[in-house]
Coordinates of N, CA, C and O in Angstrom, one line a residue:
E24 N -25.8 67.4 -51.1 CA -24.8 68.5 -51.0 C -25.1 69.6 -52.0 O -25.4 69.3 -53.2
G25 N -25.1 70.8 -51.5 CA -25.3 72.0 -52.4 C -24.0 72.4 -53.1 O -23.0 71.8 -52.8
P26 N -24.1 73.4 -54.0 CA -23.0 73.8 -54.7 C -21.8 74.3 -53.8 O -20.7 74.2 -54.1
A27 N -22.2 75.0 -52.7 CA -21.2 75.5 -51.7 C -20.4 74.4 -51.1 O -19.1 74.4 -51.0
E28 N -21.1 73.3 -50.7 CA -20.4 72.1 -50.1 C -19.5 71.4 -51.1 O -18.4 71.0 -50.8
V29 N -20.0 71.3 -52.3 CA -19.2 70.6 -53.4 C -18.0 71.5 -53.7 O -16.9 70.9 -53.8
G30 N -18.1 72.8 -53.7 CA -16.9 73.6 -54.0 C -15.9 73.5 -52.8 O -14.7 73.5 -53.1
E31 N -16.4 73.4 -51.6 CA -15.5 73.3 -50.4 C -14.8 72.0 -50.5 O -13.6 71.9 -50.2
T32 N -15.6 70.9 -50.8 CA -14.9 69.6 -50.9 C -13.9 69.5 -52.0 O -12.8 69.0 -51.8
A33 N -14.2 70.2 -53.1 CA -13.2 70.2 -54.2 C -12.0 71.0 -53.8 O -10.9 70.5 -54.1
A34 N -12.2 72.0 -53.1 CA -11.0 72.8 -52.6 C -10.1 72.0 -51.7 O -8.9 72.0 -51.7
E35 N -10.8 71.2 -50.8 CA -10.0 70.4 -49.8 C -9.2 69.4 -50.6 O -8.1 69.1 -50.2
F36 N -9.8 68.7 -51.5 CA -9.1 67.7 -52.3 C -8.0 68.3 -53.2 O -6.9 67.8 -53.4
A37 N -8.3 69.5 -53.7 CA -7.3 70.2 -54.5 C -6.0 70.6 -53.6 O -4.9 70.4 -54.1
V38 N -6.3 71.0 -52.4 CA -5.2 71.3 -51.5 C -4.4 70.1 -51.1 O -3.2 70.1 -51.1
A39 N -5.2 69.0 -50.9 CA -4.5 67.7 -50.6 C -3.6 67.3 -51.7 O -2.5 66.9 -51.5
L40 N -4.1 67.4 -53.0 CA -3.3 67.1 -54.1 C -2.1 68.0 -54.2 O -1.0 67.6 -54.5
G41 N -2.3 69.3 -54.0 CA -1.2 70.2 -54.0 C -0.1 69.9 -53.0 O 1.1 70.1 -53.2
I42 N -0.6 69.5 -51.8 CA 0.4 69.1 -50.7 C 1.2 68.0 -51.2 O 2.5 68.0 -51.1
G43 N 0.6 66.9 -51.7 CA 1.4 65.8 -52.2 C 2.3 66.2 -53.3 O 3.4 65.7 -53.4
L44 N 1.8 67.0 -54.3 CA 2.7 67.4 -55.4 C 3.9 68.3 -54.9 O 5.0 68.1 -55.3
L45 N 3.6 69.2 -53.9 CA 4.7 70.0 -53.4 C 5.8 69.2 -52.7 O 7.0 69.4 -53.0
I46 N 5.4 68.4 -51.8 CA 6.4 67.5 -51.1 C 7.0 66.5 -52.0 O 8.2 66.3 -52.0
G47 N 6.2 66.0 -52.9 CA 6.7 65.0 -53.9 C 7.7 65.6 -54.9 O 8.6 65.0 -55.3
L48 N 7.4 66.9 -55.2 CA 8.4 67.6 -56.1 C 9.7 67.7 -55.5 O 10.8 67.4 -56.2
E49 N 9.8 68.1 -54.2 CA 11.1 68.2 -53.6 C 11.7 66.8 -53.5 O 12.9 66.6 -53.7
R50 N 11.0 65.8 -53.1 CA 11.6 64.4 -53.0 C 12.0 63.8 -54.3 O 13.0 63.1 -54.4
E51 N 11.2 64.2 -55.4 CA 11.6 63.7 -56.7 C 13.0 64.2 -57.1 O 13.7 63.5 -57.8
R52 N 13.3 65.4 -56.8 CA 14.6 66.0 -57.1 C 15.7 65.3 -56.4 O 16.9 65.4 -56.9
H53 N 15.4 64.6 -55.3 CA 16.5 63.9 -54.6 C 16.4 62.4 -54.6 O 17.2 61.8 -53.9
K54 N 15.5 61.9 -55.4 CA 15.4 60.4 -55.3 C 16.4 59.6 -56.1 O 16.6 58.5 -55.9
G55 N 17.1 60.3 -57.0 CA 18.1 59.6 -57.7 C 17.6 58.9 -58.9 O 16.4 59.0 -59.3
R56 N 18.5 58.1 -59.6 CA 18.1 57.4 -60.8 C 18.6 56.0 -60.7 O 19.5 55.7 -59.9
G57 N 18.1 55.1 -61.5 CA 18.5 53.7 -61.5 C 18.0 52.9 -60.4 O 17.1 53.3 -59.7
P58 N 18.5 51.7 -60.3 CA 18.0 50.7 -59.3 C 18.1 51.1 -57.9 O 17.4 50.7 -57.0
G59 N 19.0 52.0 -57.5 CA 19.2 52.5 -56.2 C 18.4 53.6 -55.8 O 18.5 54.2 -54.7
R60 N 17.5 54.1 -56.7 CA 16.7 55.3 -56.4 C 15.7 55.0 -55.3 O 15.3 53.9 -55.0
E61 N 15.2 56.1 -54.7 CA 14.1 56.0 -53.7 C 12.8 55.5 -54.4 O 12.6 55.8 -55.6
A62 N 12.0 54.9 -53.6 CA 10.8 54.3 -54.2 C 9.7 55.3 -54.5 O 8.9 55.2 -55.4
A63 N 9.6 56.4 -53.6 CA 8.5 57.3 -53.7 C 9.0 58.6 -54.4 O 10.0 59.2 -54.1
G64 N 8.1 59.0 -55.4 CA 8.4 60.3 -56.1 C 7.2 61.1 -56.1 O 6.2 61.0 -55.3
I65 N 7.1 62.0 -57.1 CA 6.0 63.0 -57.1 C 4.6 62.4 -57.2 O 3.7 62.8 -56.5
R66 N 4.5 61.4 -58.0 CA 3.2 60.8 -58.2 C 2.8 60.0 -56.9 O 1.6 60.1 -56.5
T67 N 3.7 59.3 -56.3 CA 3.4 58.6 -55.1 C 2.9 59.5 -54.0 O 2.0 59.3 -53.3
F68 N 3.7 60.6 -53.8 CA 3.3 61.6 -52.8 C 1.9 62.2 -53.0 O 1.1 62.4 -52.1
A69 N 1.6 62.5 -54.3 CA 0.3 63.1 -54.6 C -0.8 62.1 -54.3 O -1.8 62.4 -53.7
L70 N -0.6 60.8 -54.7 CA -1.6 59.8 -54.5 C -1.8 59.5 -53.0 O -2.9 59.4 -52.5
V71 N -0.7 59.5 -52.2 CA -0.8 59.2 -50.8 C -1.5 60.4 -50.1 O -2.3 60.1 -49.2
S72 N -1.2 61.6 -50.5 CA -1.9 62.7 -49.9 C -3.4 62.7 -50.2 O -4.3 63.0 -49.3
L73 N -3.8 62.4 -51.4 CA -5.2 62.2 -51.8 C -5.8 61.0 -51.0 O -7.0 61.1 -50.6
L74 N -5.1 60.0 -50.8 CA -5.6 58.9 -50.0 C -5.9 59.3 -48.6 O -6.9 58.9 -48.0
G75 N -5.1 60.1 -48.0 CA -5.3 60.7 -46.7 C -6.6 61.5 -46.6 O -7.4 61.3 -45.7
A76 N -6.8 62.4 -47.6 CA -8.0 63.2 -47.7 C -9.2 62.3 -47.9 O -10.2 62.5 -47.2
A77 N -9.1 61.4 -48.8 CA -10.3 60.6 -49.1 C -10.7 59.7 -48.0 O -11.9 59.5 -47.7
S78 N -9.7 59.1 -47.3 CA -10.0 58.2 -46.2 C -10.7 59.0 -45.0 O -11.6 58.5 -44.4
M79 N -10.2 60.2 -44.8 CA -10.8 61.0 -43.7 C -12.2 61.5 -44.1 O -13.1 61.5 -43.3
R80 N -12.4 61.9 -45.4 CA -13.6 62.4 -45.9 C -14.7 61.3 -45.9 O -15.8 61.5 -45.5
L81 N -14.3 60.1 -46.4 CA -15.3 59.0 -46.6 C -15.6 58.2 -45.4 O -16.8 57.8 -45.2
A82 N -14.6 57.9 -44.5 CA -14.9 57.0 -43.4 C -14.4 57.5 -42.1 O -14.5 56.8 -41.1
G83 N -13.7 58.6 -42.0 CA -13.2 59.1 -40.7 C -12.0 58.5 -40.1 O -11.2 57.9 -40.8
P84 N -11.8 58.7 -38.8 CA -10.5 58.3 -38.2 C -10.2 56.8 -38.3 O -9.0 56.5 -38.4
V85 N -11.1 55.9 -38.3 CA -10.8 54.5 -38.4 C -10.2 54.2 -39.8 O -9.1 53.5 -39.8
A86 N -10.8 54.8 -40.8 CA -10.2 54.5 -42.1 C -8.8 55.2 -42.3 O -7.9 54.7 -42.9
V87 N -8.7 56.4 -41.6 CA -7.3 57.0 -41.7 C -6.3 56.2 -41.0 O -5.2 56.1 -41.5
T88 N -6.7 55.6 -39.9 CA -5.7 54.7 -39.2 C -5.3 53.5 -40.0 O -4.1 53.2 -40.1
V89 N -6.3 52.9 -40.6 CA -6.0 51.7 -41.5 C -5.2 52.1 -42.7 O -4.2 51.5 -43.0
A90 N -5.6 53.2 -43.3 CA -4.8 53.6 -44.5 C -3.4 54.1 -44.1 O -2.4 53.9 -44.8
G91 N -3.3 54.8 -42.9 CA -2.0 55.2 -42.4 C -1.1 54.1 -42.1 O 0.1 54.1 -42.4
V92 N -1.6 53.0 -41.6 CA -0.8 51.8 -41.3 C -0.3 51.2 -42.7 O 0.8 50.8 -42.8
F93 N -1.2 51.2 -43.7 CA -0.9 50.8 -45.0 C 0.3 51.6 -45.6 O 1.3 51.1 -46.1
V94 N 0.2 52.9 -45.5 CA 1.2 53.8 -46.1 C 2.5 53.6 -45.3 O 3.6 53.6 -45.9
A95 N 2.5 53.5 -44.0 CA 3.7 53.3 -43.2 C 4.3 52.0 -43.6 O 5.6 51.9 -43.7
G96 N 3.5 50.9 -43.8 CA 4.0 49.7 -44.3 C 4.7 49.8 -45.6 O 5.8 49.2 -45.9
L97 N 4.1 50.5 -46.6 CA 4.7 50.7 -47.9 C 6.0 51.4 -47.8 O 7.0 51.1 -48.5
A98 N 6.1 52.4 -46.9 CA 7.3 53.2 -46.7 C 8.4 52.3 -46.1 O 9.6 52.3 -46.6
L99 N 8.1 51.4 -45.2 CA 9.0 50.4 -44.7 C 9.5 49.5 -45.7 O 10.7 49.2 -45.8
V100 N 8.6 49.0 -46.6 CA 9.0 48.1 -47.6 C 9.9 48.8 -48.6 O 11.0 48.3 -49.1
G101 N 9.6 50.0 -49.0 CA 10.4 50.8 -49.9 C 11.8 51.1 -49.3 O 12.8 51.0 -50.0
Y102 N 11.9 51.3 -48.0 CA 13.2 51.5 -47.4 C 14.0 50.2 -47.4 O 15.2 50.2 -47.7
A103 N 13.3 49.1 -47.1 CA 14.0 47.8 -47.0 C 14.6 47.4 -48.4 O 15.6 46.8 -48.4
Q104 N 13.9 47.7 -49.4 CA 14.3 47.3 -50.8 C 15.3 48.2 -51.4 O 15.9 47.8 -52.4
R105 N 15.5 49.4 -50.9 CA 16.4 50.4 -51.5 C 17.8 50.0 -51.2 O 18.2 49.6 -50.1
Q106 N 18.6 50.1 -52.2 CA 20.1 50.0 -52.1 C 20.6 51.3 -51.8 O 20.6 52.2 -52.6
H107 N 21.1 51.5 -50.5 CA 21.5 52.8 -50.1 C 22.8 52.9 -49.3 O 23.1 51.9 -48.6
D108 N 23.5 54.0 -49.5 CA 24.7 54.2 -48.7 C 24.3 55.1 -47.5 O 24.9 55.1 -46.5
D109 N 23.2 55.9 -47.7 CA 22.7 56.8 -46.7 C 21.6 56.1 -46.0 O 20.5 55.8 -46.5
P110 N 21.7 55.9 -44.7 CA 20.7 55.2 -43.9 C 19.5 56.0 -43.5 O 18.7 55.6 -42.8
G111 N 19.4 57.2 -44.0 CA 18.3 58.1 -43.6 C 17.0 57.6 -44.1 O 16.8 56.8 -45.0
I112 N 15.9 58.1 -43.4 CA 14.6 57.7 -43.7 C 13.7 58.9 -44.0 O 12.5 58.8 -43.8
T113 N 14.3 59.9 -44.5 CA 13.6 61.2 -44.7 C 12.4 61.0 -45.7 O 11.3 61.5 -45.5
T114 N 12.6 60.3 -46.8 CA 11.6 60.1 -47.8 C 10.4 59.3 -47.2 O 9.3 59.6 -47.4
E115 N 10.8 58.2 -46.4 CA 9.7 57.4 -45.9 C 8.9 58.2 -44.8 O 7.6 58.1 -44.8
V116 N 9.5 59.0 -44.0 CA 8.8 59.8 -43.0 C 8.0 60.9 -43.8 O 6.8 61.1 -43.4
S117 N 8.6 61.4 -44.8 CA 7.8 62.5 -45.6 C 6.6 61.9 -46.2 O 5.6 62.6 -46.3
L118 N 6.6 60.6 -46.6 CA 5.5 60.0 -47.2 C 4.3 59.9 -46.2 O 3.2 60.2 -46.5
V119 N 4.7 59.5 -45.0 CA 3.7 59.4 -44.0 C 3.1 60.8 -43.6 O 1.9 61.0 -43.4
V120 N 4.0 61.8 -43.6 CA 3.6 63.2 -43.3 C 2.7 63.7 -44.4 O 1.6 64.3 -44.1
A121 N 2.9 63.4 -45.6 CA 2.1 63.8 -46.7 C 0.7 63.1 -46.6 O -0.3 63.8 -46.8
F122 N 0.6 61.9 -46.1 CA -0.6 61.2 -45.9 C -1.4 62.0 -44.8 O -2.6 62.3 -44.9
V123 N -0.7 62.2 -43.7 CA -1.4 62.9 -42.5 C -1.9 64.3 -42.9 O -3.0 64.7 -42.6
L124 N -1.1 65.0 -43.7 CA -1.5 66.4 -44.1 C -2.6 66.3 -45.1 O -3.5 67.2 -45.0
G125 N -2.7 65.3 -45.9 CA -3.8 65.1 -46.8 C -5.1 64.9 -45.9 O -6.2 65.4 -46.2
A126 N -5.0 64.1 -44.9 CA -6.2 63.8 -44.0 C -6.5 65.1 -43.3 O -7.7 65.4 -43.1
L127 N -5.5 65.9 -42.9 CA -5.8 67.1 -42.2 C -6.5 68.2 -43.0 O -7.2 69.0 -42.4
T128 N -6.4 68.1 -44.3 CA -7.2 69.0 -45.1 C -8.7 69.0 -44.9 O -9.4 69.9 -45.1
Q129 N -9.1 67.8 -44.4 CA -10.6 67.6 -44.2 C -11.0 68.2 -42.9 O -12.2 68.4 -42.6
R130 N -10.0 68.6 -42.0 CA -10.4 69.1 -40.7 C -9.9 70.6 -40.6 O -10.6 71.4 -40.0
D131 N -8.7 70.9 -41.1 CA -8.2 72.3 -41.0 C -7.3 72.6 -42.2 O -6.1 72.4 -42.2
L132 N -8.0 73.1 -43.2 CA -7.4 73.3 -44.5 C -6.2 74.3 -44.4 O -5.1 74.0 -44.9
P133 N -6.3 75.5 -43.8 CA -5.2 76.4 -43.7 C -4.0 75.8 -43.0 O -2.8 76.0 -43.4
L134 N -4.2 75.1 -41.9 CA -3.1 74.5 -41.1 C -2.4 73.4 -42.0 O -1.2 73.4 -42.0
A135 N -3.2 72.6 -42.7 CA -2.5 71.6 -43.5 C -1.7 72.2 -44.6 O -0.5 71.8 -44.8
A136 N -2.2 73.3 -45.2 CA -1.4 73.9 -46.3 C -0.1 74.6 -45.7 O 1.0 74.5 -46.3
A137 N -0.3 75.2 -44.6 CA 0.9 75.9 -43.9 C 1.9 74.8 -43.5 O 3.1 75.0 -43.8
L138 N 1.5 73.8 -42.9 CA 2.4 72.7 -42.5 C 3.1 72.1 -43.8 O 4.3 71.7 -43.7
A139 N 2.4 72.0 -44.9 CA 3.1 71.4 -46.1 C 4.2 72.3 -46.5 O 5.2 71.8 -47.0
V140 N 4.0 73.6 -46.5 CA 5.1 74.5 -46.9 C 6.2 74.4 -45.9 O 7.4 74.4 -46.4
V141 N 6.0 74.3 -44.6 CA 7.0 74.2 -43.6 C 7.8 72.9 -43.9 O 9.1 72.9 -43.8
V142 N 7.1 71.8 -44.1 CA 7.7 70.5 -44.3 C 8.6 70.6 -45.6 O 9.8 70.1 -45.6
T143 N 8.1 71.2 -46.6 CA 8.9 71.3 -47.9 C 10.1 72.2 -47.7 O 11.2 71.8 -48.2
L144 N 10.0 73.2 -46.9 CA 11.2 74.1 -46.6 C 12.2 73.3 -45.8 O 13.4 73.3 -46.1
L145 N 11.8 72.5 -44.9 CA 12.7 71.7 -44.1 C 13.4 70.7 -45.0 O 14.6 70.4 -44.9
L146 N 12.7 70.1 -45.9 CA 13.3 69.1 -46.9 C 14.3 69.8 -47.8 O 15.3 69.3 -48.1
T147 N 13.9 71.0 -48.3 CA 14.7 71.8 -49.2 C 16.0 72.3 -48.6 O 17.0 72.3 -49.2
W148 N 15.9 72.6 -47.3 CA 17.1 73.2 -46.6 C 18.0 72.2 -46.0 O 18.7 72.4 -45.1
R149 N 17.9 71.0 -46.5 CA 18.7 69.9 -46.0 C 20.2 70.2 -45.8 O 20.8 70.1 -44.7
G150 N 20.8 70.7 -46.9 CA 22.2 71.0 -46.8 C 22.5 72.2 -45.9 O 23.5 72.1 -45.1
Q151 N 21.7 73.2 -45.9 CA 21.9 74.3 -45.0 C 21.8 73.9 -43.5 O 22.5 74.4 -42.7
L152 N 20.7 73.1 -43.2 CA 20.5 72.7 -41.9 C 21.7 71.8 -41.4 O 22.1 72.0 -40.2
H153 N 22.1 70.9 -42.2 CA 23.2 70.0 -41.8 C 24.5 70.9 -41.6 O 25.2 70.7 -40.6
H154 N 24.7 71.8 -42.4 CA 25.9 72.7 -42.3 C 25.8 73.5 -41.0 O 26.8 73.7 -40.2
L155 N 24.6 74.1 -40.7 CA 24.4 74.9 -39.5 C 24.7 74.1 -38.3 O 25.4 74.5 -37.4
V156 N 24.1 72.9 -38.2 CA 24.3 72.0 -37.0 C 25.7 71.5 -36.9 O 26.2 71.5 -35.8
R157 N 26.3 71.1 -37.9 CA 27.6 70.4 -37.9 C 28.8 71.4 -37.8 O 29.8 71.2 -37.1
D158 N 28.7 72.5 -38.6 CA 29.8 73.4 -38.7 C 29.7 74.8 -38.1 O 30.7 75.4 -37.8
V159 N 28.5 75.3 -38.0 CA 28.4 76.7 -37.5 C 28.1 76.8 -36.0 O 28.8 77.5 -35.3
L160 N 27.1 76.0 -35.5 CA 26.8 76.1 -34.1 C 27.8 75.5 -33.2 O 28.3 74.4 -33.5
T161 N 28.2 76.2 -32.2 CA 29.1 75.6 -31.2 C 28.3 74.9 -30.2 O 27.1 75.1 -30.1
E162 N 29.0 74.1 -29.4 CA 28.3 73.3 -28.3 C 27.7 74.3 -27.3 O 26.5 74.1 -26.8
H163 N 28.4 75.4 -27.0 CA 27.8 76.4 -26.1 C 26.6 77.1 -26.6 O 25.6 77.3 -25.9
E164 N 26.6 77.4 -27.9 CA 25.4 78.0 -28.5 C 24.2 77.1 -28.5 O 23.1 77.5 -28.2
L165 N 24.4 75.9 -28.8 CA 23.3 74.9 -28.8 C 22.8 74.8 -27.3 O 21.6 74.7 -27.1
H166 N 23.7 74.7 -26.4 CA 23.2 74.6 -25.0 C 22.4 75.9 -24.6 O 21.3 75.7 -24.0
D167 N 22.8 77.0 -25.0 CA 22.1 78.3 -24.7 C 20.7 78.3 -25.4 O 19.7 78.7 -24.8
A168 N 20.7 77.8 -26.6 CA 19.4 77.8 -27.3 C 18.4 76.8 -26.6 O 17.2 77.1 -26.5
L169 N 18.9 75.7 -26.2 CA 18.1 74.7 -25.5 C 17.6 75.2 -24.2 O 16.4 75.0 -23.8
L170 N 18.4 76.0 -23.4 CA 18.0 76.6 -22.2 C 16.9 77.6 -22.5 O 15.9 77.7 -21.7
F171 N 17.0 78.4 -23.5 CA 16.0 79.4 -23.9 C 14.7 78.7 -24.2 O 13.6 79.1 -23.8
L172 N 14.8 77.6 -25.0 CA 13.6 76.8 -25.3 C 12.9 76.2 -24.1 O 11.7 76.2 -24.0
V173 N 13.7 75.7 -23.2 CA 13.1 75.2 -21.9 C 12.3 76.3 -21.2 O 11.2 76.2 -20.7
A174 N 13.0 77.5 -21.1 CA 12.3 78.7 -20.4 C 11.0 79.1 -21.1 O 10.1 79.4 -20.4
A175 N 11.0 79.1 -22.5 CA 9.9 79.6 -23.2 C 8.8 78.5 -23.4 O 7.6 78.9 -23.4
V176 N 9.2 77.3 -23.6 CA 8.2 76.3 -24.1 C 7.8 75.4 -22.9 O 6.6 74.9 -22.9
V177 N 8.7 75.1 -22.0 CA 8.4 74.2 -20.9 C 7.9 74.9 -19.6 O 6.9 74.7 -19.1
I178 N 8.7 75.9 -19.2 CA 8.5 76.6 -17.9 C 7.3 77.6 -18.0 O 6.4 77.6 -17.2
L179 N 7.4 78.4 -19.1 CA 6.4 79.5 -19.2 C 4.9 79.0 -19.1 O 4.1 79.6 -18.3
P180 N 4.5 77.9 -19.8 CA 3.1 77.5 -19.6 C 2.8 77.0 -18.2 O 1.6 76.9 -17.9
L181 N 3.8 76.6 -17.5 CA 3.6 76.0 -16.1 C 3.5 77.1 -15.0 O 3.0 76.8 -13.9
V182 N 4.0 78.3 -15.3 CA 4.0 79.4 -14.3 C 2.6 79.9 -14.1 O 1.8 80.1 -15.1
P183 N 2.1 80.0 -12.9 CA 0.7 80.4 -12.6 C 0.5 81.9 -13.1 O 1.3 82.7 -12.9
D184 N -0.7 82.1 -13.6 CA -1.0 83.4 -14.1 C -2.0 84.0 -13.1 O -3.2 84.2 -13.4
T185 N -1.5 84.3 -11.9 CA -2.3 84.8 -10.8 C -1.5 85.9 -10.1 O -0.3 86.0 -10.2
Q186 N -2.3 86.8 -9.5 CA -1.6 87.9 -8.7 C -1.2 87.3 -7.4 O -1.9 86.6 -6.7
V187 N 0.0 87.7 -6.9 CA 0.6 87.2 -5.6 C 1.3 88.4 -5.0 O 1.5 89.4 -5.6
G188 N 1.7 88.2 -3.7 CA 2.5 89.2 -3.0 C 1.6 90.2 -2.3 O 0.4 90.1 -2.4
P189 N 2.3 91.1 -1.7 CA 1.5 92.2 -1.0 C 0.7 93.0 -2.0 O 1.2 93.4 -3.1
Y190 N -0.5 93.2 -1.7 CA -1.5 94.0 -2.6 C -1.7 93.3 -4.0 O -2.0 94.0 -4.9
D191 N -1.4 92.0 -4.1 CA -1.5 91.3 -5.4 C -0.7 92.1 -6.5 O -1.2 92.2 -7.6
A192 N 0.4 92.5 -6.2 CA 1.2 93.4 -7.1 C 2.0 92.6 -8.1 O 2.5 93.2 -9.1
L193 N 2.3 91.3 -7.8 CA 3.2 90.6 -8.7 C 2.4 89.4 -9.4 O 1.5 88.8 -8.8
N194 N 2.7 89.2 -10.7 CA 2.2 88.1 -11.4 C 3.3 87.3 -12.0 O 4.1 87.7 -12.8
P195 N 3.5 86.1 -11.4 CA 4.7 85.2 -11.9 C 4.7 85.0 -13.4 O 5.8 85.0 -14.0
F196 N 3.6 84.8 -14.0 CA 3.5 84.6 -15.4 C 4.1 85.8 -16.2 O 4.9 85.6 -17.1
T197 N 3.6 87.0 -15.8 CA 4.1 88.2 -16.5 C 5.6 88.4 -16.3 O 6.3 88.8 -17.2
I198 N 6.1 88.1 -15.1 CA 7.5 88.2 -14.8 C 8.3 87.2 -15.7 O 9.3 87.6 -16.3
W199 N 7.9 86.0 -15.7 CA 8.6 85.0 -16.5 C 8.5 85.3 -18.0 O 9.5 85.1 -18.7
R200 N 7.4 85.8 -18.4 CA 7.2 86.2 -19.9 C 8.2 87.3 -20.2 O 8.9 87.3 -21.3
L201 N 8.4 88.2 -19.3 CA 9.4 89.3 -19.5 C 10.9 88.7 -19.5 O 11.7 89.1 -20.4
V202 N 11.1 87.7 -18.7 CA 12.4 87.0 -18.8 C 12.6 86.3 -20.1 O 13.7 86.4 -20.7
V203 N 11.6 85.7 -20.7 CA 11.7 85.1 -22.0 C 11.9 86.1 -23.1 O 12.7 85.9 -24.0
I204 N 11.2 87.2 -23.0 CA 11.3 88.3 -24.0 C 12.7 88.9 -24.0 O 13.4 89.0 -25.0
V205 N 13.3 89.1 -22.8 CA 14.6 89.6 -22.7 C 15.6 88.6 -23.2 O 16.6 89.0 -23.9
G206 N 15.4 87.3 -22.9 CA 16.3 86.3 -23.4 C 16.2 86.2 -25.0 O 17.2 86.0 -25.6
A207 N 15.0 86.4 -25.5 CA 14.9 86.4 -27.0 C 15.6 87.6 -27.6 O 16.3 87.4 -28.6
I208 N 15.5 88.7 -27.0 CA 16.1 89.9 -27.6 C 17.7 89.7 -27.5 O 18.4 90.0 -28.4
N209 N 18.1 89.2 -26.3 CA 19.5 88.9 -26.2 C 20.0 87.9 -27.2 O 21.1 88.1 -27.8
G210 N 19.2 86.8 -27.5 CA 19.6 85.9 -28.5 C 19.7 86.4 -29.9 O 20.6 86.1 -30.7
L211 N 18.7 87.2 -30.2 CA 18.6 87.9 -31.5 C 19.8 88.8 -31.7 O 20.4 88.9 -32.8
G212 N 20.2 89.5 -30.6 CA 21.4 90.4 -30.7 C 22.6 89.6 -30.9 O 23.5 90.0 -31.7
Y213 N 22.7 88.5 -30.3 CA 23.9 87.6 -30.4 C 24.0 87.1 -31.9 O 25.1 87.1 -32.5
V214 N 22.8 86.7 -32.4 CA 22.8 86.2 -33.8 C 23.2 87.3 -34.8 O 24.0 87.0 -35.7
A215 N 22.7 88.5 -34.5 CA 23.0 89.6 -35.4 C 24.5 89.9 -35.4 O 25.1 90.2 -36.4
V216 N 25.1 89.9 -34.2 CA 26.6 90.1 -34.1 C 27.4 89.0 -34.7 O 28.4 89.2 -35.4
R217 N 26.9 87.8 -34.5 CA 27.7 86.6 -35.0 C 27.7 86.6 -36.5 O 28.5 86.2 -37.2

């Protein structure tokens, strides 16, 4: 390996470490103290993310699968041993996600870093997200949002992108995309008024 490859490898491992530290920092703040605390904290997350990167770098997908099963097993053991009133598994799932993102640094560094930020934001916004879903959104608003997502994410990719009709004047994909855009504008307007 030349200096460029060594520098690239070092950057990949540095990002993997950063991912583990970032997610672990958030989890450390919520893990509690004493015998009832969560098993995984900042150091565990950093090590697990590095394990993901190292297993992908050194031995590829087979090693990642074996190490991933090991990490998932540790997460299950940690959950089973924890004395908890909250039956949530967020920390355990986050531990597995940190492992996967560490492995992803060896394939797509920018995507792994971006996903780590998104994961940490989701973890940080726990209270706000729970409040939004439980207290702010009405059943009707949730139904409308789901209908919009079906139109944009399920139906739009299935609509044919070909010219049809007399003189090939119509394109179903373009028409449905316009429907989705109008729905998005309508939804944003509703959110702004609300």
